[in-house]
Coordinates of C-alpha atoms in Angstrom, one line a residue:
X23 CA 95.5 99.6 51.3
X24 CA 92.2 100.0 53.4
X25 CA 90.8 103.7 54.1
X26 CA 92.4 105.5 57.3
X27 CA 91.6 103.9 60.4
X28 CA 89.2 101.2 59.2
X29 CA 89.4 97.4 59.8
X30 CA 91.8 95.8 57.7
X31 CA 94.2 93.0 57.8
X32 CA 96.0 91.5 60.5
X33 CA 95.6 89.1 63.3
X34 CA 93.1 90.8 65.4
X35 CA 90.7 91.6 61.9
X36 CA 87.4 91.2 63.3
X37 CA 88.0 92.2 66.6
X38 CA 85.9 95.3 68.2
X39 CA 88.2 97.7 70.7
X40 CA 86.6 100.7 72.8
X41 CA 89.7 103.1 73.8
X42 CA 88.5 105.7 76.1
X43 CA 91.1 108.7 75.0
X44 CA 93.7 109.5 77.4
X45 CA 97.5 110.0 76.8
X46 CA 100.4 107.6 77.5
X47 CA 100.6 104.1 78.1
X48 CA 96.6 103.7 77.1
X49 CA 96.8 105.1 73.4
X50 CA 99.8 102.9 72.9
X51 CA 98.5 100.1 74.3
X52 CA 95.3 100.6 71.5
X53 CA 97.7 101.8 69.0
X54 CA 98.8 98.1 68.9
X55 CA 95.5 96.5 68.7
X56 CA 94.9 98.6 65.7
X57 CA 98.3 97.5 64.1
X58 CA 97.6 94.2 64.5
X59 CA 94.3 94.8 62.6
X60 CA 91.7 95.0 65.2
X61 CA 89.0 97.6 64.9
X62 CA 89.8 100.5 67.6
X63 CA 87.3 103.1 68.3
X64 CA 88.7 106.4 70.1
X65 CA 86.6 107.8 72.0
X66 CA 87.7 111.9 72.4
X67 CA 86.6 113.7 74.8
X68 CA 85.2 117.4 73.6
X69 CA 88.6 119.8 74.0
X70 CA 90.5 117.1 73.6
X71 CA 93.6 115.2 75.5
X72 CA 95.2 118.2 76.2
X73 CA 98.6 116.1 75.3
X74 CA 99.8 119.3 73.7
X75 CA 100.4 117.9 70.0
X76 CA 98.9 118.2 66.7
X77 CA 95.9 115.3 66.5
X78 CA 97.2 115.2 63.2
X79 CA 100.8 114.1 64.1
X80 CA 99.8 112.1 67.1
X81 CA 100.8 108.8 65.6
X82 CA 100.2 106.7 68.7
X83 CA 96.5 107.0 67.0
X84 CA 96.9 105.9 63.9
X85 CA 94.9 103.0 62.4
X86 CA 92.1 104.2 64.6
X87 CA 88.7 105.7 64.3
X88 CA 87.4 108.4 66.4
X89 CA 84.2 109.7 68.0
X90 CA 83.2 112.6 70.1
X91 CA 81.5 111.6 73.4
X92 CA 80.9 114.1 76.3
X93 CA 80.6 111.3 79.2
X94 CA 79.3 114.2 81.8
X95 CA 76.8 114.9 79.1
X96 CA 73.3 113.3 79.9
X97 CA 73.4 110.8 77.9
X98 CA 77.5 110.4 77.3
X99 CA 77.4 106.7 79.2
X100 CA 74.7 105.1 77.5
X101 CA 76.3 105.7 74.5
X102 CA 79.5 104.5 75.4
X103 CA 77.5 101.5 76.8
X104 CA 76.2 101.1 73.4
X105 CA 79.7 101.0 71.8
X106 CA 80.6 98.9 74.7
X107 CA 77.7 96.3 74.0
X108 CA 79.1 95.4 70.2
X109 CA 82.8 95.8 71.1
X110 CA 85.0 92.3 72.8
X111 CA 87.9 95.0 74.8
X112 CA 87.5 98.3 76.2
X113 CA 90.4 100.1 77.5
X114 CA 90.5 103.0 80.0
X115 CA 93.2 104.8 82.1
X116 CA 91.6 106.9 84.4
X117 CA 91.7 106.4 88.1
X118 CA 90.4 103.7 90.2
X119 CA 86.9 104.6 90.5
X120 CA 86.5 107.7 88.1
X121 CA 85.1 105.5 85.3
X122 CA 82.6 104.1 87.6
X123 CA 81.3 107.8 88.6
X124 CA 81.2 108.1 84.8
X125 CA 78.7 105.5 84.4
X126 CA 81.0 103.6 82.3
X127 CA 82.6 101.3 84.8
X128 CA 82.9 97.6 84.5
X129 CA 79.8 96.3 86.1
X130 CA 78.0 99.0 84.0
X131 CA 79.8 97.1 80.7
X132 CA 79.3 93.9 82.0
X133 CA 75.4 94.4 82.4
X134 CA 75.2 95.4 78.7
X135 CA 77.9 92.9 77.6
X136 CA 79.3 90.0 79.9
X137 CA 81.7 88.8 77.0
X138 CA 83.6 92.2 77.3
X139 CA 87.2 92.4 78.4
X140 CA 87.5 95.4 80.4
X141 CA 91.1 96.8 80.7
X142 CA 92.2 99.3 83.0
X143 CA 95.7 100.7 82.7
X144 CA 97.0 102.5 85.6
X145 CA 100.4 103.3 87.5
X146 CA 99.9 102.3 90.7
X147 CA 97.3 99.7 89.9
X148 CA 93.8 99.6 91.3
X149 CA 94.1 99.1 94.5
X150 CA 97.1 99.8 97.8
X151 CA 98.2 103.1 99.7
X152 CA 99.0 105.0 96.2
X153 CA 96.4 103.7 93.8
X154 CA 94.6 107.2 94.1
X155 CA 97.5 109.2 93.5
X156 CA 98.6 110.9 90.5
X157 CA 102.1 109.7 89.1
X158 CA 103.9 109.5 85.9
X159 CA 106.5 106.8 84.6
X160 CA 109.6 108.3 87.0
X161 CA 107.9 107.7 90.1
X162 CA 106.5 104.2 88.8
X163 CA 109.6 102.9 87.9
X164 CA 111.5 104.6 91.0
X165 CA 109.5 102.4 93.4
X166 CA 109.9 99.0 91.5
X167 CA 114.0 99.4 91.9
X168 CA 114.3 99.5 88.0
X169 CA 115.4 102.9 87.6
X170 CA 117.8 102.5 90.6
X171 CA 119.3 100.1 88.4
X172 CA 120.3 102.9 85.4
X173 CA 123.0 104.5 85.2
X174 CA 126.6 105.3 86.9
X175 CA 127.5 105.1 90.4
X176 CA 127.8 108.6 92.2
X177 CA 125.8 110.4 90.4
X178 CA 122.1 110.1 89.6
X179 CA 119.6 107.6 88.4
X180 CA 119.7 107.7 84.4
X181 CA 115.5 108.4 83.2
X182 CA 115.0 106.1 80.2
X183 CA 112.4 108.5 78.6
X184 CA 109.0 106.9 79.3
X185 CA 109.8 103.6 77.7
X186 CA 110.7 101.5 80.6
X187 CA 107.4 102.2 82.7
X188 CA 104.8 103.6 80.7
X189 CA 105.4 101.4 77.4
X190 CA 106.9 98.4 78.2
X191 CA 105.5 97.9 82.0
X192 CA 102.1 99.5 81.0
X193 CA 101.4 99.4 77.6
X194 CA 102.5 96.2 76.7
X195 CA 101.3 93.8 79.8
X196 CA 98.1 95.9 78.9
X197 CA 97.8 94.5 75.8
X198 CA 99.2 90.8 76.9
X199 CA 96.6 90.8 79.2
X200 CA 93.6 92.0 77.4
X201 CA 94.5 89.4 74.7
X202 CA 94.6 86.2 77.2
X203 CA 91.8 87.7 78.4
X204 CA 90.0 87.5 75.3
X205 CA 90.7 84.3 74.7
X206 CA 89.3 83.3 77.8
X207 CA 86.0 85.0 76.9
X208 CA 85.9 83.3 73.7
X209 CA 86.3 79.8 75.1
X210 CA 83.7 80.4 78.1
X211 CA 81.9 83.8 77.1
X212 CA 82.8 85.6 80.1
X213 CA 84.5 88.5 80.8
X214 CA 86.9 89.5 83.1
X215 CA 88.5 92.7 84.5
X216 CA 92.4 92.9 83.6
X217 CA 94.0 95.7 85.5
X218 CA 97.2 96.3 84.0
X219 CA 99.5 98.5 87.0
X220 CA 102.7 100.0 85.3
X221 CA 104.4 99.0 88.9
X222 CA 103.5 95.4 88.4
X223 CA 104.5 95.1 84.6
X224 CA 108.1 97.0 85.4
X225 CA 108.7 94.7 88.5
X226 CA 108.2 91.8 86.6
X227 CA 110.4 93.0 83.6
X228 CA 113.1 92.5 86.7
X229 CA 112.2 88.8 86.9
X230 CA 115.8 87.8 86.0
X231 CA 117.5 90.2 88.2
X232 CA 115.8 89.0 91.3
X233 CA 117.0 85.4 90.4
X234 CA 120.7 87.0 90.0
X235 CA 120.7 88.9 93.0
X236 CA 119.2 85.6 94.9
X237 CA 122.2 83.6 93.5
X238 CA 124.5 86.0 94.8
X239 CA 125.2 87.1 90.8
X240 CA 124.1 90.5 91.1
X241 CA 125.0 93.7 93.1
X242 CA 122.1 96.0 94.1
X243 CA 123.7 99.0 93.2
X244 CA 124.6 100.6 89.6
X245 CA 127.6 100.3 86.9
X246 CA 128.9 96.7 89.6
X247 CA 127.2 93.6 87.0
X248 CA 127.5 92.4 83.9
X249 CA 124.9 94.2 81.8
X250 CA 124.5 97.7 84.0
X251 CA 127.6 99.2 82.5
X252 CA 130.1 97.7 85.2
X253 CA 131.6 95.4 82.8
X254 CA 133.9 96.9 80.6
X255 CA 132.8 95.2 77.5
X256 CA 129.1 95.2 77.6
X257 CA 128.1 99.5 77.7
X258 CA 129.4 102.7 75.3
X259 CA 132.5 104.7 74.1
X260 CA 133.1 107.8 72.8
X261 CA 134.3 108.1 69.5
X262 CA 137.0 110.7 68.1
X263 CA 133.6 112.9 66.9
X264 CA 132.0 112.7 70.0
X265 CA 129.7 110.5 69.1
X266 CA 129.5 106.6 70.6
X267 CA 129.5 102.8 69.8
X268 CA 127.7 99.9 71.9
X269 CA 129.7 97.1 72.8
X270 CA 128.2 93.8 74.0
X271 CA 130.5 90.5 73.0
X272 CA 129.7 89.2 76.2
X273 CA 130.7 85.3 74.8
X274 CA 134.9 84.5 74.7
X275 CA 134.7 84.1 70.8
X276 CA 132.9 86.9 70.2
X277 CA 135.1 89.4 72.7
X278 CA 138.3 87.5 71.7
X279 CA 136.8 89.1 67.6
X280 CA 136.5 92.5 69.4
X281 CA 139.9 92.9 70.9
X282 CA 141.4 91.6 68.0
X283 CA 139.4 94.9 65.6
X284 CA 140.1 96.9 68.2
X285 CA 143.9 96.7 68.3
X286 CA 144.2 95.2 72.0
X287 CA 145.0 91.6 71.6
X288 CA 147.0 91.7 74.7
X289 CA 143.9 92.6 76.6
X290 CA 142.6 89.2 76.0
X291 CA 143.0 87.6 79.2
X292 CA 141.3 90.6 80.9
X293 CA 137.8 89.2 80.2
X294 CA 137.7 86.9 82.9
X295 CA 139.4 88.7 85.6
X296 CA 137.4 91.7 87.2
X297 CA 140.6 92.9 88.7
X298 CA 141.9 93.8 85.5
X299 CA 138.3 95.4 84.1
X300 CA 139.2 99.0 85.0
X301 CA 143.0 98.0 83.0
X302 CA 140.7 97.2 80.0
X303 CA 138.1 99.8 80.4
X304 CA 140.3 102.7 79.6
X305 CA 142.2 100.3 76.8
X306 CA 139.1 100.4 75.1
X307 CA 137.9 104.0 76.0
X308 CA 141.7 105.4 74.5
X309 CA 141.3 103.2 71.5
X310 CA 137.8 104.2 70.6
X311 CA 138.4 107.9 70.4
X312 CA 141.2 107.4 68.1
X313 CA 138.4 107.0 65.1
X314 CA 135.1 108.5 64.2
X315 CA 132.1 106.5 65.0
X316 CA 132.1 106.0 61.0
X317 CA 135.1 104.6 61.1
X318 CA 134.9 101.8 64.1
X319 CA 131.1 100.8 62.0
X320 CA 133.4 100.1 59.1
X321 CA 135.9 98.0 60.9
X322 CA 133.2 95.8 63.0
X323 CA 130.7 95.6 60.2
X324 CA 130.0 92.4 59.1
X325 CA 131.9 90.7 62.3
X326 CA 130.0 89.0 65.5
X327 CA 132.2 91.4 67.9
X328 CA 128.8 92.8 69.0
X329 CA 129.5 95.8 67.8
X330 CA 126.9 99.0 66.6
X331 CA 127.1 102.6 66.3
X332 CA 124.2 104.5 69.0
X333 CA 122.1 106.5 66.5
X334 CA 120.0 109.3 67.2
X335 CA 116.1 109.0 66.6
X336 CA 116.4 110.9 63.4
X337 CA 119.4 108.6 62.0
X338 CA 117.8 105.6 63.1
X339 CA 115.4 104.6 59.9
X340 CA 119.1 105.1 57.5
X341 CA 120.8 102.2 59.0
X342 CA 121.0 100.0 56.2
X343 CA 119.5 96.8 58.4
X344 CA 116.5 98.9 59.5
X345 CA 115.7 100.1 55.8
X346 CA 116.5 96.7 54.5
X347 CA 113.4 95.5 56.6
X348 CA 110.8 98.5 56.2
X349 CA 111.4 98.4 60.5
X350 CA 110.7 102.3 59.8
X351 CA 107.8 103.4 57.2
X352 CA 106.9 107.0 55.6
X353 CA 103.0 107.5 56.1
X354 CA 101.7 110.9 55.2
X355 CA 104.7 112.1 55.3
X356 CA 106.0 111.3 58.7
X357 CA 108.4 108.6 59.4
X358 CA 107.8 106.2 62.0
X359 CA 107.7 102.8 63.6
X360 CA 106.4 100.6 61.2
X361 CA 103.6 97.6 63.0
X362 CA 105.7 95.1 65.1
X363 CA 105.7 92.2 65.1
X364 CA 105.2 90.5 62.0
X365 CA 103.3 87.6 60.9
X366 CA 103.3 85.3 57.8
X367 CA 99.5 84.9 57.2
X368 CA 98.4 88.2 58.3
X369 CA 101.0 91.2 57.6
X370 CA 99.9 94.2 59.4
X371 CA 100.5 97.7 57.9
X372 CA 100.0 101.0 58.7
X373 CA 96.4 101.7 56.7
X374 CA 96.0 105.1 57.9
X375 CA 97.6 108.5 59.7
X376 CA 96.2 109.7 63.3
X377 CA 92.3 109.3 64.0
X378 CA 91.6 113.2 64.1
X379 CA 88.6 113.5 66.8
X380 CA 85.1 113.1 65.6
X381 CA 86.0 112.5 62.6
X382 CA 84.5 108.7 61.6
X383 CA 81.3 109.5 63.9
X384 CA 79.1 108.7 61.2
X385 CA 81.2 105.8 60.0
X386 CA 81.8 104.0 63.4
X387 CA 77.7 104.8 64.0
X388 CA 76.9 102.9 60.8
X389 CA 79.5 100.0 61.4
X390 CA 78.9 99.4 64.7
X391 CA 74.9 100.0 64.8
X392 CA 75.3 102.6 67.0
X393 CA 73.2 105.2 65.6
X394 CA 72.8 108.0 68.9
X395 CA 76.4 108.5 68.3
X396 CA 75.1 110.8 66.1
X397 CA 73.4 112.8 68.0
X398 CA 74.2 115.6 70.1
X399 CA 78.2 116.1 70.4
X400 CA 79.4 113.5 68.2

């Protein structure tokens, strides 16, 4: 296993990545690169994020390196510039315009480089009536309709943590984009701008919904469709502990399995016939809490009912499938996420804990020919 934070295997080996530090959606975003093997410089500001957690548990920068660049400094741009000049993506999340004031912009990359894919990650995007106005994933989501979507009718919208917006509509589209982008600069050696908007990514995770609702198959408001929790045997139940199971065998074979392990046979029919989903809502509801949540896992397991006990974040890397496939890894002691996907002819791993800031200054200055990032603050 390669030394923290340096370029090891994977599918992006070889490739250079500038991350101008921020929190959220950006580290993540870079995180990923540097999973998949790519070489991801952190730049850290002096002070710090100011995320409020130990750099040394801040796991969304592991298998990264870090420097220490004061960009209001005199010479802080040129010598991002100069990391900016070797690298093939940079990634930044201010707002629109604040990297440009900084000297670091993308025409001021592009001068130095014009092979460099330059991606900005942002909520509202770059440009429209918000695009200078600070937000966080609520508020992103909020206006796409997606978190209108969550939750039960009459009471409020359900906040899915920040996955929804800030990981899956920012991070990832960040990181789809930056890598079609890359492969454009490869094939013509020109750059590009990619500005990766957390509205736009969560909108279009909606895609199918639209074409539902268009085809007169979805209702615009919560708990009334199939996969919202309106449906009787696609959501959760309590179990006799209090805790809860997922059900989903949305398929005739695969609910006719469930009712059958469940103990309501008769309830067959009800699958087909809305009228009768509130009969079979509460059929189900009564017979779940008659068992512990340890108990139902023992009766589906090994069934297709579409059947699974919810887990808490803690219990999560126990369940048997999960540890079967290393999904969850122990690196310095913390458990966590292990690299996703996978890959046949270049397995990722995690190489190395969180980048703490500053602390491969002289490495990244010797690696990347970069030798003022020596100087002065770093």
């Amino acid at each position: 296993m390669t030394a923290a934070g340096t370029p090891g295997h994977g599918p992006l080996a070889g490739v250079r990545v500038v991350e101008l530090a921020g929190i959220g959606p950006g580290p993540f975003a870079a995180m990923l690169l540097a999973d998949l093997g790519a070489d991801v410089v952190r730049v850290d500001r002096p002070g710090g994020a100011g995320i409020g957690v130990d750099p040394a548990h801040d796991i969304v920068n592991r298998n990264k390196r870090s420097v220490i660049v004061d960009l209001k400094a005199e010479d802080g741009a040129s010598r991002v510039l100069d990391l900016a000049e070797r690298a093939d993506i940079l990634i930044e999340g201010y707002r629109p315009g604040v990297a440009e004031r900084l000297g670091v912009g993308p025409e001021d990359c592009r001068a130095r480089n014009p092979r460099l894919v330059y991606g900005r990650m942002t909520g509202w995007g770059q440009e429209g009536p918000l695009a200078h106005r600070a937000g966080h994933d609520v508020a992103y989501i909020a206006i796409t309709g997606a978190l209108g979507m969550i939750g039960e009718p009459g009471r409020p919208p359900a906040v899915p943590a920040n996955l929804l917006g800030d990981y899956a509509g920012g991070s990832l589209y960040l990181v789809v984009g930056v890598l079609a982008a890359l492969n454009h600069a490869r094939a013509t050696g020109a750059g590009q701008v990619v500005d990766a908007a957390i509205v736009d990514g969560t909108a279009h995770l909606s895609t199918m919904i639209h074409g539902m609702i268009a085809a007169g198959g979805w209702q615009d408001r919560r708990a009334a469709n199939l996969l919202d929790g309106g449906c009787p045997y696609y959501g959760t139940y309590e179990t006799a502990d209090g805790l809860y199971m997922a059900v989903g065998p949305l398929e005739q074979r695969f609910y006719d399995e469930f009712t059958e392990l469940l103990g309501i046979p008769g309830l067959g029919p009800a699958h087909k016939d809305p009228a009768r989903w509130e009969e079979l809502r509460g059929a189900v509801a009564d017979r779940f809490r008659t068992r512990t949540r340890d108990e139902w896992t023992a009766v589906f397991e090994g069934t297709d009912a579409c059947v699974a006990p919810v887990l808490s974040l803690r219990e999560a890397p126990g369940h048997p499938h999960l540890a079967a496939r290393g999904t969850f890894v122990d690196h310095g002691g913390v458990t966590q996420p292990a690299p996703a996907p996978r890959f046949s002819a270049t397995p990722t791993a995690v190489r190395g804990g969180p980048a703490l800031p500053g602390a491969d200054t002289a490495d990244v200055a010797r690696d990347w020919d970069v030798p003022r990032l020596t100087k002065g603050d770093g």
